Amino acid sequence: MSELSDLYQQVILDHNKKPRNFHKLEGANRHADGYNPLCGDQLSVYLQMEDDVVKDVSFEGTGCAISKAAASMMTQSVKGKTRGEAETLFHEFHRMVTGELDEEATPNGLGRLKIFAGVRDYPARVKCASLSWHTLHAALHGEEIATTES
Amino acid sequence: MAAVTEQTLVDVENIVEAALVDAPVNISSVGVWDVERVRRDFPVLSQTVNGKPLVYLDSAASAQVPQVVIDRGSKYLGEEHSNVHRGVHYLSQRATSAYEGSRERVRRFINAREAAECVFVRGCTEGINLVMHGYGRKFIVEGDEIIISAMEHHSNIVPWQMLCEEKGARLRVIPMNDQGELQLDEFEKLLNERTKLVGVIHISNALGTINPVKEIVATAHKHGVPVLVDGAQGAPHLNIDVQDLDCDFYILSGHKLFAPTGSGVVYGKRELLDRMNPFIGGGSMIRSVTFEKTTYAGLPDKFEAGTPAIASQIGLGAAIDYLNGMDRAAALRHEQELLEYATARLNEIEGVTIIGTAGEKASVISFTVQDIHPHDIGTILDAEGIAIRAGHHCAQPVMQRFQIPATARASFAFYNTREEADKLVSAIRRVIEVFK
Ligand SMILES: Cc1ncc(COP(=O)(O)O)c(C=O)c1O
C-alpha cells in the first residue's frame, strides 16, 4: 500500500481546487457525457476537432478530487494532439492506473500524468481517475455516453 | 408420499422446538452495555487495516456477523449440508429442521401470526421485487397509483417504476422537509381511490430518519390501501412487531441484521400472500405439475422456488438468537448514545454539515465536509482504518432533494464505541488538513 500522500499529491490537490479548462466549450463539435454509476459521478467532455487535431478541449461535472484532477490534466495533455496521439495516451493512462503498464520501465508519453500511478494501489479509485479518459475516448469516437462500467 | 411428508413435518416441528429451547444465550448484565465484551463476539472487529485497528462504521451497508452465526453456518456445512424439503433421509431432515427453525425464529422476532407468513428471500431487493411481481403485477392496472416516499432506497423505487411502465400506472411521492422528515399531511392528500399500494422505508439508510410507520399504515388503511415497509434498516435498530404496526408487508435483509448475505424475509399477511401470484417459477413452489397445468404450493413454499440460500437463512436464525440473548433495550440505548455523541462531536468541526436531522433518528449519520467529495473522505478515512460509506447510498433522489452529489455516511451498531466516534472526528479533521 502506498502512502496516502502518493495519492493526494500537491499537484492533484491543486488541480482539484483550480481545475483547468473547466467550462462548457463554445464551438465544440464533439461532446460526450461520462457516468460512474457506482458513485454517481458525472462529467462532460467537449472537443473542438479540426481535421484530426484536438484544437480545444474542456470539461464540466462533479466528482472527487481524483476524478476532477485527472480530467483537468487530461485536457491539458491532449490539447493540440492528433486523435491518434490522444488515443495512445488514453490507452497508456488506462494501463498505468490498472497496473498493466510500468510507467518507469516502459517508454511512454505520459509525462506529468505519471503522478496518477499511485491510484493503482486504490482499486476503488481507479475508475475515478479514468472516467474523464473514457469520456474523451467516447467523444473522439463520436459516442455520446461513456461509462466506467464497460 | 403425502403421508411421508406429513410425518416429516411433525418430526421437523419437534426438532425445531428443541432447537429453539437451547438457543445460545449471551446476556450482559441488565441495563449496562458492556461494549468491549460484545465486540469479542465479532471476530472481524479485532483486525487491523493499514496498520490501524479497524473502525467499522458501515453497518448500514452490511452489519458484521457474530461468531455464533459463523459457527451455525459451519455446522450446517460440516454436518447437515443437504437440500431442504426434498429428502426423506437423515441429513435432509436435519437441514429442513434447521431451515424451518430459522423461519420460526423470524416469526417470533417480528411477531408474525404464523411462520408461513415469513417467506425467505435472498435480500431486501429480492423481497420488494417479489411483492412487485406477486402483488403489483396481479392487482395494479392502468390508471392506478403507487405511493412511495422521497427517501426510498432504489430498491423501493425501481421495481415500482418498472411496474408503472408496464401497466400505465403512476408513481407518486411523499415529500420530505429539510430535516429529512416525511410530510404526512402531504401523504394524506396523495391517497385517493386510485391508490393501490404504499411503499415506505422504515429507517432511511441515507438520512437515518425513523419514519412513523404505524401512523402511515393507519392512514393508508383508512383508504383501504395496503402498505409495504422496507425494513432493511428498521430491524437492526428497532424492535419490530408487524401485528402492532399492522403493515401488510415487511421486508428484512439478513446481511444488515448480523447474518450472512443471501438471507432475507418477506413478511406478508396471509390473506394477501394467498391471493398473490408466485414470483419465481420452478421446483418446490408447486403442488403438482403436468404439461397442461401447474398448481402452486401453499405458503411459504409458493414463493420459494429453487434451492434457497440455506446456510445463510439458518445463519439468520442464529443471528436472531444472538439478538434475543442480549439486552436489546440496552443495545439500542447504546446506539442512541453513540448517535448523540457523534452528532455533537461532528457538529463541532467547522465545515461539517449533517444531512438528515430528523427528530427521530437511528444511528446513521450522513454528512458532507466543505466541498470535499465524499470519496476522498472515504479514501483518507480508510487509510486510518476507518470504514465508512461514501456515495449516493442507492438513494439518488435523496441527494437531489438536498442538492448534493453524495454524502459520507458513518453508521453505528451496538458494537461501536465512543472511542471510534472520536477517531472518526480526528480523521475528518485530517481530511480537512489535506485539502486545506
Ligand atoms: C433501506 C434499504 N432498503 C433496501 C436495501 C437493499 O437490501 P439488499 O442489499 O438486502 O437487497 C438496503 C441496503 O442497501 C437498504 O438500506
Coordinates of C-alpha atoms and ligand atoms in Angstrom, one line a residue:
Chain A
M1 CA 0.0 0.0 0.0
S2 CA 1.5 3.3 -1.0
E3 CA 1.2 6.3 1.3
L4 CA -1.9 8.4 1.1
S5 CA 0.3 11.4 0.1
D6 CA 1.2 9.5 -3.1
L7 CA -2.5 9.6 -4.0
Y8 CA -3.2 13.1 -2.8
Q9 CA -0.1 14.8 -4.2
Q10 CA 0.0 18.6 -4.2
V11 CA -0.4 18.8 -8.0
I12 CA -3.6 16.7 -7.7
L13 CA -5.0 18.8 -4.9
D14 CA -4.2 21.9 -6.9
H15 CA -6.0 20.7 -10.0
N16 CA -8.9 19.8 -7.8
K17 CA -9.1 23.2 -6.4
K18 CA -8.4 25.0 -9.6
P19 CA -9.4 22.7 -12.4
R20 CA -8.1 23.8 -15.8
N21 CA -10.4 24.1 -18.9
F22 CA -13.4 23.6 -16.6
H23 CA -16.2 25.0 -18.6
K24 CA -18.5 24.3 -21.4
L25 CA -16.8 24.8 -24.8
E26 CA -18.3 27.2 -27.2
G27 CA -17.6 25.9 -30.7
A28 CA -17.2 22.3 -29.6
N29 CA -18.1 19.9 -32.4
R30 CA -17.8 16.7 -30.3
H31 CA -19.1 16.0 -26.9
A32 CA -19.7 13.0 -24.6
D33 CA -21.1 12.5 -21.1
G34 CA -19.4 10.1 -18.7
Y35 CA -21.0 8.4 -15.7
N36 CA -19.7 6.3 -12.9
P37 CA -22.8 4.6 -11.8
L38 CA -21.2 3.3 -8.7
C39 CA -20.7 6.7 -7.2
G40 CA -22.9 9.0 -9.3
D41 CA -20.0 11.0 -10.6
Q42 CA -20.8 12.6 -13.9
L43 CA -18.8 14.7 -16.3
S44 CA -19.0 16.0 -19.8
V45 CA -16.0 16.4 -22.2
Y46 CA -16.2 18.8 -25.1
L47 CA -13.9 18.7 -28.1
Q48 CA -13.2 21.1 -30.9
M49 CA -11.7 19.0 -33.6
E50 CA -10.0 20.5 -36.6
D51 CA -9.2 17.9 -39.1
D52 CA -7.6 15.3 -37.0
V53 CA -6.4 17.5 -34.3
V54 CA -7.8 18.4 -30.8
K55 CA -7.9 22.1 -31.3
D56 CA -9.5 22.7 -28.0
V57 CA -10.9 20.6 -25.1
S58 CA -12.8 21.3 -21.9
F59 CA -14.9 19.5 -19.2
E60 CA -17.6 20.1 -16.7
G61 CA -19.2 18.0 -14.0
T62 CA -19.0 16.8 -10.4
G63 CA -16.6 14.3 -8.9
C64 CA -14.0 13.6 -6.3
A65 CA -10.6 15.2 -6.3
I66 CA -9.0 12.4 -8.2
S67 CA -11.6 12.5 -11.0
K68 CA -11.5 16.2 -11.2
A69 CA -7.7 16.5 -11.2
A70 CA -7.5 13.7 -13.8
A71 CA -10.0 15.4 -16.0
S72 CA -8.2 18.7 -15.7
M73 CA -4.8 17.2 -16.5
M74 CA -6.3 15.2 -19.3
T75 CA -7.5 18.3 -21.0
Q76 CA -4.0 19.9 -20.7
S77 CA -2.3 16.9 -22.1
V78 CA -4.5 16.2 -25.2
K79 CA -4.8 19.8 -26.4
G80 CA -3.0 20.1 -29.7
K81 CA -2.6 16.3 -30.1
T82 CA -3.9 14.4 -33.0
R83 CA -6.7 11.9 -32.5
G84 CA -4.2 9.0 -32.7
E85 CA -1.9 10.6 -30.2
A86 CA -4.7 11.2 -27.8
E87 CA -5.9 7.6 -28.1
T88 CA -2.4 6.4 -27.4
L89 CA -2.4 8.5 -24.2
F90 CA -5.8 7.1 -23.2
H91 CA -4.5 3.6 -23.5
E92 CA -1.3 4.3 -21.7
F93 CA -3.1 6.1 -18.9
H94 CA -5.6 3.3 -18.6
R95 CA -2.9 0.7 -18.5
M96 CA -0.9 2.6 -15.9
V97 CA -3.7 3.1 -13.4
T98 CA -4.8 -0.5 -13.8
G99 CA -1.3 -1.7 -13.1
E100 CA -0.6 -3.1 -16.6
L101 CA 2.0 -0.6 -17.6
D102 CA 5.1 0.1 -15.5
E103 CA 5.4 3.8 -16.4
E104 CA 9.0 3.9 -15.3
A105 CA 10.2 0.8 -17.1
T106 CA 8.3 1.1 -20.4
P107 CA 8.7 4.1 -22.7
N108 CA 5.5 6.1 -22.9
G109 CA 4.2 9.6 -23.5
L110 CA 2.5 10.0 -20.1
G111 CA 4.9 12.7 -18.7
R112 CA 3.2 14.6 -15.9
L113 CA 0.3 12.2 -15.9
K114 CA 2.5 9.7 -14.1
I115 CA 1.5 11.3 -10.8
F116 CA -1.7 9.2 -11.1
A117 CA 0.3 6.0 -10.9
G118 CA -0.4 5.8 -7.2
V119 CA -4.1 5.3 -8.0
R120 CA -3.4 1.7 -8.9
D121 CA -3.0 0.9 -5.2
Y122 CA -6.5 2.1 -4.6
P123 CA -8.7 -0.2 -6.7
A124 CA -11.9 1.6 -5.7
R125 CA -10.4 4.8 -7.1
V126 CA -9.2 3.6 -10.5
K127 CA -12.5 4.5 -12.1
C128 CA -12.3 8.0 -10.7
A129 CA -9.0 8.6 -12.4
S130 CA -10.1 7.0 -15.7
L131 CA -13.6 8.4 -16.1
S132 CA -12.6 11.6 -18.0
W133 CA -10.3 9.5 -20.2
H134 CA -13.1 7.1 -21.1
T135 CA -15.3 10.1 -21.8
L136 CA -12.6 11.6 -24.0
H137 CA -12.3 8.3 -25.8
A138 CA -16.1 8.2 -26.4
A139 CA -16.1 11.8 -27.7
L140 CA -13.3 11.0 -30.1
H141 CA -15.3 8.2 -31.4
G142 CA -18.4 10.3 -31.7
E143 CA -20.3 8.4 -29.0
E144 CA -22.4 10.4 -26.6
I145 CA -22.2 8.5 -23.5
A146 CA -19.3 6.8 -21.7
T147 CA -19.5 4.8 -18.5
T148 CA -16.8 3.2 -16.3
E149 CA -18.9 0.1 -16.3
S150 CA -17.9 -1.5 -19.6
Chain B
M1 CA -45.8 -39.7 -0.5
A2 CA -48.1 -37.4 1.3
A3 CA -48.0 -39.4 4.4
V4 CA -44.2 -39.3 4.5
T5 CA -44.3 -35.6 4.0
E6 CA -46.7 -35.0 6.9
Q7 CA -44.8 -37.3 9.2
T8 CA -41.6 -35.5 8.3
L9 CA -43.2 -32.2 9.1
V10 CA -44.3 -33.4 12.5
D11 CA -40.7 -34.5 13.3
V12 CA -39.4 -31.3 11.9
E13 CA -41.6 -29.3 14.2
N14 CA -40.4 -31.3 17.2
I15 CA -36.8 -30.7 16.3
V16 CA -37.5 -27.1 15.7
E17 CA -38.9 -26.6 19.1
A18 CA -36.0 -28.4 20.7
A19 CA -33.6 -26.2 18.9
L20 CA -35.4 -23.1 20.0
V21 CA -35.2 -24.0 23.6
D22 CA -31.4 -24.5 23.7
A23 CA -30.6 -21.4 21.7
P24 CA -27.3 -19.9 22.7
V25 CA -27.6 -17.2 25.3
N26 CA -25.3 -14.3 25.8
I27 CA -26.7 -12.0 28.5
S28 CA -24.8 -9.0 29.6
S29 CA -25.8 -7.7 33.0
V30 CA -29.1 -6.0 32.6
G31 CA -29.1 -2.3 31.8
V32 CA -25.3 -1.9 31.4
W33 CA -23.9 -2.3 28.0
D34 CA -20.6 -4.0 28.0
V35 CA -19.4 -3.0 24.6
E36 CA -15.9 -4.5 24.9
R37 CA -17.4 -7.8 25.7
V38 CA -19.9 -7.6 22.8
R39 CA -17.0 -6.7 20.4
R40 CA -15.3 -10.0 21.3
D41 CA -18.3 -11.8 19.8
F42 CA -17.5 -10.3 16.3
P43 CA -14.2 -11.7 15.0
V44 CA -14.0 -9.2 12.2
L45 CA -13.7 -6.3 14.6
S46 CA -10.3 -7.4 16.0
Q47 CA -8.5 -6.8 12.7
T48 CA -6.1 -4.1 11.8
V49 CA -6.4 -2.3 8.5
N50 CA -3.5 -0.4 7.1
G51 CA -1.8 -1.0 10.4
K52 CA -4.6 0.6 12.4
P53 CA -7.3 -1.1 14.3
L54 CA -10.4 -1.5 12.2
V55 CA -13.1 1.0 12.9
Y56 CA -16.2 -0.3 11.3
L57 CA -18.8 2.4 10.7
D58 CA -20.5 0.8 7.8
S59 CA -23.1 -1.5 9.4
A60 CA -25.9 0.1 7.5
A61 CA -24.3 -1.4 4.3
S62 CA -23.7 -4.8 5.9
A63 CA -23.5 -5.5 9.6
Q64 CA -20.9 -7.7 11.0
V65 CA -21.5 -11.3 11.9
P66 CA -21.0 -12.7 15.4
Q67 CA -19.1 -15.9 16.0
V68 CA -22.3 -17.9 16.9
V69 CA -23.6 -17.2 13.4
I70 CA -20.4 -18.2 11.8
D71 CA -20.4 -21.4 13.9
R72 CA -24.0 -22.1 13.0
G73 CA -23.1 -21.8 9.3
S74 CA -20.2 -24.1 9.5
K75 CA -22.2 -26.6 11.5
Y76 CA -24.7 -26.7 8.6
L77 CA -22.0 -27.0 6.0
G78 CA -20.0 -29.5 8.1
E79 CA -22.7 -31.7 9.5
E80 CA -26.1 -31.0 7.9
H81 CA -25.4 -29.9 4.3
S82 CA -28.1 -31.2 2.0
N83 CA -31.2 -29.9 0.4
V84 CA -34.3 -28.9 2.3
H85 CA -37.8 -30.2 1.8
R86 CA -36.7 -32.9 -0.6
G87 CA -35.3 -35.8 1.1
V88 CA -36.6 -38.4 3.5
H89 CA -33.0 -39.1 4.5
Y90 CA -31.4 -38.0 7.8
L91 CA -29.4 -35.1 6.6
S92 CA -32.1 -33.5 4.6
Q93 CA -34.4 -33.7 7.6
R94 CA -31.8 -32.0 9.8
A95 CA -31.3 -29.3 7.2
T96 CA -35.0 -28.8 6.8
S97 CA -35.5 -28.6 10.5
A98 CA -32.7 -26.1 10.9
Y99 CA -34.1 -24.1 8.0
E100 CA -37.7 -24.1 9.3
G101 CA -36.4 -23.4 12.8
S102 CA -34.9 -20.3 11.4
R103 CA -38.3 -19.3 10.0
E104 CA -39.9 -19.8 13.4
R105 CA -37.2 -17.6 14.9
V106 CA -38.0 -14.9 12.4
R107 CA -41.7 -15.2 13.2
R108 CA -41.1 -14.6 16.9
F109 CA -38.7 -11.9 16.2
I110 CA -41.2 -9.8 14.2
N111 CA -44.2 -11.3 16.0
A112 CA -45.9 -12.6 12.8
R113 CA -49.0 -14.7 13.4
E114 CA -47.6 -17.7 11.7
A115 CA -44.3 -18.8 10.3
A116 CA -45.8 -19.4 6.9
E117 CA -46.2 -15.6 6.6
C118 CA -42.4 -15.3 6.6
V119 CA -41.1 -16.0 3.1
F120 CA -37.4 -16.5 2.8
V121 CA -35.7 -14.4 0.0
R122 CA -32.1 -13.6 -0.7
G123 CA -32.3 -10.0 0.5
C124 CA -34.5 -6.9 0.7
T125 CA -34.2 -6.1 -3.0
E126 CA -35.4 -9.5 -4.0
G127 CA -38.2 -9.2 -1.4
I128 CA -39.6 -6.0 -2.8
N129 CA -39.4 -7.4 -6.3
L130 CA -41.4 -10.4 -5.0
V131 CA -44.1 -8.1 -3.9
M132 CA -44.0 -6.2 -7.1
H133 CA -44.4 -9.3 -9.2
G134 CA -46.7 -11.2 -6.9
Y135 CA -49.0 -8.4 -5.8
G136 CA -48.3 -5.5 -8.1
R137 CA -48.5 -7.2 -11.4
K138 CA -51.6 -9.0 -10.4
F139 CA -53.6 -6.2 -8.8
I140 CA -52.3 -3.0 -10.3
V141 CA -53.7 -1.8 -13.6
E142 CA -53.7 1.2 -15.8
G143 CA -54.5 4.5 -14.1
D144 CA -53.7 3.1 -10.6
E145 CA -51.3 4.9 -8.3
I146 CA -48.5 3.7 -6.1
I147 CA -47.2 6.0 -3.4
I148 CA -43.6 5.8 -2.1
S149 CA -41.6 8.3 -0.1
A150 CA -38.9 10.8 -1.1
M151 CA -36.3 8.9 0.9
E152 CA -36.7 5.4 -0.6
H153 CA -33.7 3.2 -1.4
H154 CA -33.5 2.5 -5.2
S155 CA -34.8 -1.0 -4.4
N156 CA -38.1 0.5 -3.4
I157 CA -38.3 2.8 -6.3
V158 CA -37.1 1.0 -9.4
P159 CA -39.4 -2.1 -9.2
W160 CA -42.4 0.2 -8.9
Q161 CA -41.2 2.3 -11.8
M162 CA -40.9 -0.9 -13.8
L163 CA -44.4 -1.8 -12.9
C164 CA -45.8 1.6 -13.7
E165 CA -44.1 1.5 -17.0
E166 CA -45.6 -1.9 -17.8
K167 CA -49.1 -1.2 -16.6
G168 CA -49.5 2.5 -17.2
A169 CA -49.8 3.2 -13.5
R170 CA -48.5 6.2 -11.8
L171 CA -45.8 6.7 -9.1
R172 CA -46.5 9.4 -6.5
V173 CA -44.0 10.6 -3.9
I174 CA -44.5 11.7 -0.3
P175 CA -42.2 14.8 0.0
M176 CA -39.9 15.5 3.0
N177 CA -38.8 18.6 4.8
D178 CA -35.3 20.0 5.1
Q179 CA -34.7 17.9 8.2
G180 CA -35.4 14.7 6.3
E181 CA -38.8 14.1 7.8
L182 CA -41.8 12.9 5.7
Q183 CA -44.6 15.4 5.3
L184 CA -47.5 13.3 6.4
D185 CA -50.1 16.0 5.7
E186 CA -49.0 15.7 2.0
F187 CA -49.2 12.0 2.2
E188 CA -52.9 12.2 3.2
K189 CA -53.5 14.3 0.2
L190 CA -51.9 11.8 -2.2
L191 CA -54.2 9.0 -1.1
N192 CA -57.3 8.5 -3.3
E193 CA -59.4 5.8 -4.8
R194 CA -56.8 5.0 -7.4
T195 CA -54.1 4.3 -4.8
K196 CA -53.3 0.6 -4.8
L197 CA -50.2 0.4 -2.7
V198 CA -48.0 2.5 -0.3
G199 CA -44.3 1.6 -0.1
V200 CA -42.3 3.3 2.7
I201 CA -38.8 2.9 4.2
H202 CA -38.8 2.3 8.0
I203 CA -35.5 3.8 8.6
S204 CA -33.7 5.8 5.9
N205 CA -30.3 4.3 5.1
A206 CA -29.2 7.7 3.7
L207 CA -30.6 10.0 6.4
G208 CA -31.2 7.9 9.5
T209 CA -34.8 9.1 9.8
I210 CA -37.1 6.8 11.6
N211 CA -40.5 7.1 9.9
P212 CA -43.7 6.9 11.8
V213 CA -44.7 3.7 10.0
K214 CA -47.5 2.8 12.3
E215 CA -49.2 6.1 11.6
I216 CA -48.6 5.8 7.9
V217 CA -50.2 2.3 7.9
A218 CA -53.2 3.5 9.8
T219 CA -53.7 6.4 7.4
A220 CA -53.4 4.2 4.3
H221 CA -55.7 1.6 5.8
K222 CA -58.4 4.3 6.3
H223 CA -58.4 4.4 2.5
G224 CA -58.2 0.6 2.2
V225 CA -54.6 0.7 0.8
P226 CA -52.0 -1.9 1.8
V227 CA -48.6 -0.8 2.9
L228 CA -45.2 -2.3 2.3
V229 CA -42.4 -1.4 4.7
D230 CA -38.8 -1.6 3.7
G231 CA -37.4 -2.8 7.0
A232 CA -33.8 -3.3 5.8
Q233 CA -32.6 -0.7 8.3
G234 CA -35.6 -0.9 10.6
A235 CA -35.0 -4.3 12.1
P236 CA -31.3 -3.7 13.1
H237 CA -32.3 -0.7 15.2
L238 CA -35.8 -1.2 16.5
N239 CA -38.0 -3.9 17.9
I240 CA -40.3 -4.9 15.2
D241 CA -43.9 -6.1 15.8
V242 CA -45.6 -6.5 12.5
Q243 CA -49.0 -7.1 14.1
D244 CA -48.7 -3.9 16.1
L245 CA -47.6 -1.9 13.0
D246 CA -50.3 -3.7 11.1
C247 CA -48.3 -3.3 7.9
D248 CA -49.2 -5.6 5.1
F249 CA -45.6 -6.4 4.0
Y250 CA -42.4 -6.0 6.0
I251 CA -39.1 -6.8 4.2
L252 CA -36.0 -7.8 6.1
S253 CA -32.4 -8.1 4.9
G254 CA -30.3 -10.6 6.7
H255 CA -26.9 -9.1 6.0
K256 CA -28.0 -5.9 7.8
L257 CA -29.2 -7.9 10.7
F258 CA -25.8 -9.6 11.6
A259 CA -26.4 -12.6 9.4
P260 CA -24.8 -13.6 6.1
T261 CA -25.6 -12.2 2.7
G262 CA -28.2 -14.1 0.8
S263 CA -30.7 -14.2 3.7
G264 CA -33.8 -12.1 3.9
V265 CA -37.5 -12.2 4.6
V266 CA -40.7 -11.0 3.1
Y267 CA -43.3 -10.9 5.8
G268 CA -46.8 -10.6 4.4
K269 CA -50.3 -11.0 5.8
R270 CA -51.5 -14.5 4.8
E271 CA -54.6 -13.1 3.3
L272 CA -52.5 -11.1 0.8
L273 CA -49.8 -13.7 0.2
D274 CA -52.6 -16.3 -0.6
R275 CA -54.1 -14.1 -3.3
M276 CA -50.8 -13.1 -4.9
N277 CA -49.1 -14.7 -7.9
P278 CA -46.0 -16.7 -7.3
F279 CA -42.7 -14.9 -8.0
I280 CA -40.1 -17.3 -9.5
G281 CA -41.3 -20.5 -11.0
G282 CA -39.7 -23.8 -10.6
G283 CA -39.2 -26.6 -8.1
S284 CA -40.5 -26.5 -4.5
M285 CA -43.2 -24.0 -5.2
I286 CA -45.6 -26.4 -6.8
R287 CA -48.3 -28.8 -5.6
S288 CA -48.5 -30.7 -8.9
V289 CA -47.1 -30.2 -12.4
T290 CA -48.4 -31.6 -15.6
F291 CA -47.8 -30.2 -19.0
E292 CA -51.3 -28.9 -19.0
K293 CA -51.4 -27.2 -15.7
T294 CA -49.4 -26.5 -12.5
T295 CA -51.0 -25.8 -9.2
Y296 CA -49.0 -24.0 -6.6
A297 CA -47.9 -24.9 -3.2
G298 CA -49.2 -23.2 -0.1
L299 CA -47.3 -20.7 2.0
P300 CA -44.5 -20.1 2.2
D301 CA -43.3 -22.6 -0.4
K302 CA -45.3 -20.9 -3.2
F303 CA -42.7 -18.1 -3.1
E304 CA -39.6 -20.2 -2.6
A305 CA -38.8 -21.8 -5.9
G306 CA -35.4 -23.5 -6.2
T307 CA -32.9 -24.3 -3.6
P308 CA -32.7 -21.4 -1.2
A309 CA -29.6 -19.9 0.5
I310 CA -29.9 -22.5 3.2
A311 CA -26.7 -21.7 5.2
S312 CA -27.5 -18.0 5.1
Q313 CA -31.1 -18.4 6.2
I314 CA -30.0 -20.7 9.1
G315 CA -27.5 -18.0 9.9
L316 CA -30.3 -15.5 10.1
G317 CA -32.0 -17.7 12.7
A318 CA -28.7 -17.8 14.7
A319 CA -28.4 -14.0 14.4
I320 CA -31.8 -13.6 15.9
D321 CA -30.9 -15.9 18.7
Y322 CA -27.9 -13.8 19.3
L323 CA -30.0 -10.6 19.4
N324 CA -32.6 -12.3 21.7
G325 CA -29.8 -13.3 24.0
M326 CA -28.7 -9.8 24.6
D327 CA -30.3 -6.9 26.5
R328 CA -31.6 -5.4 23.3
A329 CA -33.0 -2.3 25.1
A330 CA -29.5 -1.6 26.4
A331 CA -28.0 -2.2 23.0
L332 CA -30.4 0.2 21.3
R333 CA -29.8 2.8 24.1
H334 CA -26.1 2.5 23.4
E335 CA -26.6 3.2 19.8
Q336 CA -28.7 6.2 20.6
E337 CA -25.9 7.5 22.9
L338 CA -23.4 7.0 20.1
L339 CA -25.6 8.9 17.7
E340 CA -25.9 11.8 20.1
Y341 CA -22.3 11.8 20.9
A342 CA -21.0 11.5 17.4
T343 CA -23.5 14.1 16.2
A344 CA -22.3 16.6 18.7
R345 CA -18.7 16.0 18.0
L346 CA -19.1 16.2 14.3
N347 CA -21.1 19.5 14.6
E348 CA -18.0 20.9 16.4
I349 CA -16.0 20.7 13.2
E350 CA -16.3 23.7 11.0
G351 CA -17.3 22.7 7.5
V352 CA -19.1 19.6 8.5
T353 CA -22.8 19.5 7.6
I354 CA -25.0 16.7 8.8
I355 CA -27.6 15.8 6.2
G356 CA -30.7 14.4 7.9
T357 CA -31.6 15.9 11.2
A358 CA -34.9 14.4 11.9
G359 CA -36.3 14.3 15.4
E360 CA -36.5 10.5 15.4
K361 CA -33.2 9.1 14.1
A362 CA -31.3 5.9 14.1
S363 CA -27.5 5.8 14.5
V364 CA -26.8 6.6 10.9
I365 CA -25.1 9.9 10.2
S366 CA -24.8 11.3 6.7
F367 CA -22.6 14.3 6.3
T368 CA -20.6 16.5 4.0
V369 CA -17.3 18.2 4.7
Q370 CA -16.9 21.6 3.0
D371 CA -16.9 20.8 -0.7
I372 CA -14.6 17.8 -0.3
H373 CA -16.0 14.9 -2.2
P374 CA -17.2 12.0 0.0
H375 CA -15.0 9.6 -1.9
D376 CA -11.9 11.5 -1.0
I377 CA -13.1 11.5 2.6
G378 CA -13.7 7.7 2.4
T379 CA -10.2 7.0 1.0
I380 CA -8.5 9.1 3.6
L381 CA -10.5 7.6 6.4
D382 CA -9.7 4.1 5.0
A383 CA -6.0 4.9 5.4
E384 CA -6.8 5.4 9.1
G385 CA -8.5 2.0 9.2
I386 CA -12.0 3.6 9.3
A387 CA -14.7 2.1 7.1
I388 CA -17.5 4.5 6.1
R389 CA -19.7 4.6 3.1
A390 CA -19.3 7.4 0.5
G391 CA -21.7 8.0 -2.3
H392 CA -25.4 8.3 -3.0
H393 CA -26.3 5.3 -0.9
C394 CA -28.6 4.0 -3.6
A395 CA -30.8 6.9 -2.9
Q396 CA -30.1 9.4 -5.6
P397 CA -33.4 11.2 -5.2
V398 CA -32.4 12.0 -1.6
M399 CA -29.2 13.5 -2.9
Q400 CA -31.1 15.5 -5.4
R401 CA -33.5 16.7 -2.7
F402 CA -30.6 18.1 -0.7
Q403 CA -28.8 19.2 -3.9
I404 CA -25.6 17.4 -3.2
P405 CA -23.9 14.8 -5.4
A406 CA -23.1 12.4 -2.5
T407 CA -22.5 12.2 1.2
A408 CA -20.2 10.4 3.6
R409 CA -22.0 8.1 6.0
A410 CA -21.0 6.7 9.3
S411 CA -23.4 4.1 10.7
F412 CA -23.1 2.8 14.2
A413 CA -24.1 -0.6 15.5
F414 CA -24.2 -1.7 19.2
Y415 CA -20.6 -2.9 18.9
N416 CA -19.2 0.5 18.1
T417 CA -17.6 2.7 20.8
R418 CA -17.2 6.3 21.7
E419 CA -13.5 6.0 21.0
E420 CA -14.4 5.0 17.5
A421 CA -16.5 8.1 17.1
D422 CA -13.5 10.1 18.4
K423 CA -11.3 8.5 15.8
L424 CA -13.8 9.4 13.1
V425 CA -13.8 13.0 14.2
S426 CA -9.9 13.3 14.3
A427 CA -9.7 11.6 10.9
I428 CA -12.2 14.1 9.4
R429 CA -10.0 16.9 10.8
R430 CA -7.1 15.3 8.9
V431 CA -9.2 15.3 5.7
I432 CA -9.7 19.0 6.1
E433 CA -6.0 19.4 6.7
V434 CA -5.1 17.5 3.5
F435 CA -7.5 19.6 1.4
K436 CA -6.5 22.9 3.0
Ligands
LIG1 C1 -33.2 0.8 3.2 C2 -32.7 -0.3 2.3 N1 -33.5 -0.9 1.5 C3 -33.1 -1.9 0.7 C4 -31.8 -2.3 0.7 C5 -31.3 -3.3 -0.2 O1 -31.2 -4.5 0.5 P1 -30.4 -5.8 0.0 O2 -29.0 -5.4 -0.1 O3 -30.7 -6.8 1.0 O4 -31.0 -6.2 -1.3 C6 -30.9 -1.6 1.5 C7 -29.4 -1.9 1.5 O5 -28.6 -1.4 0.8 C8 -31.3 -0.6 2.4 O6 -30.5 0.1 3.2

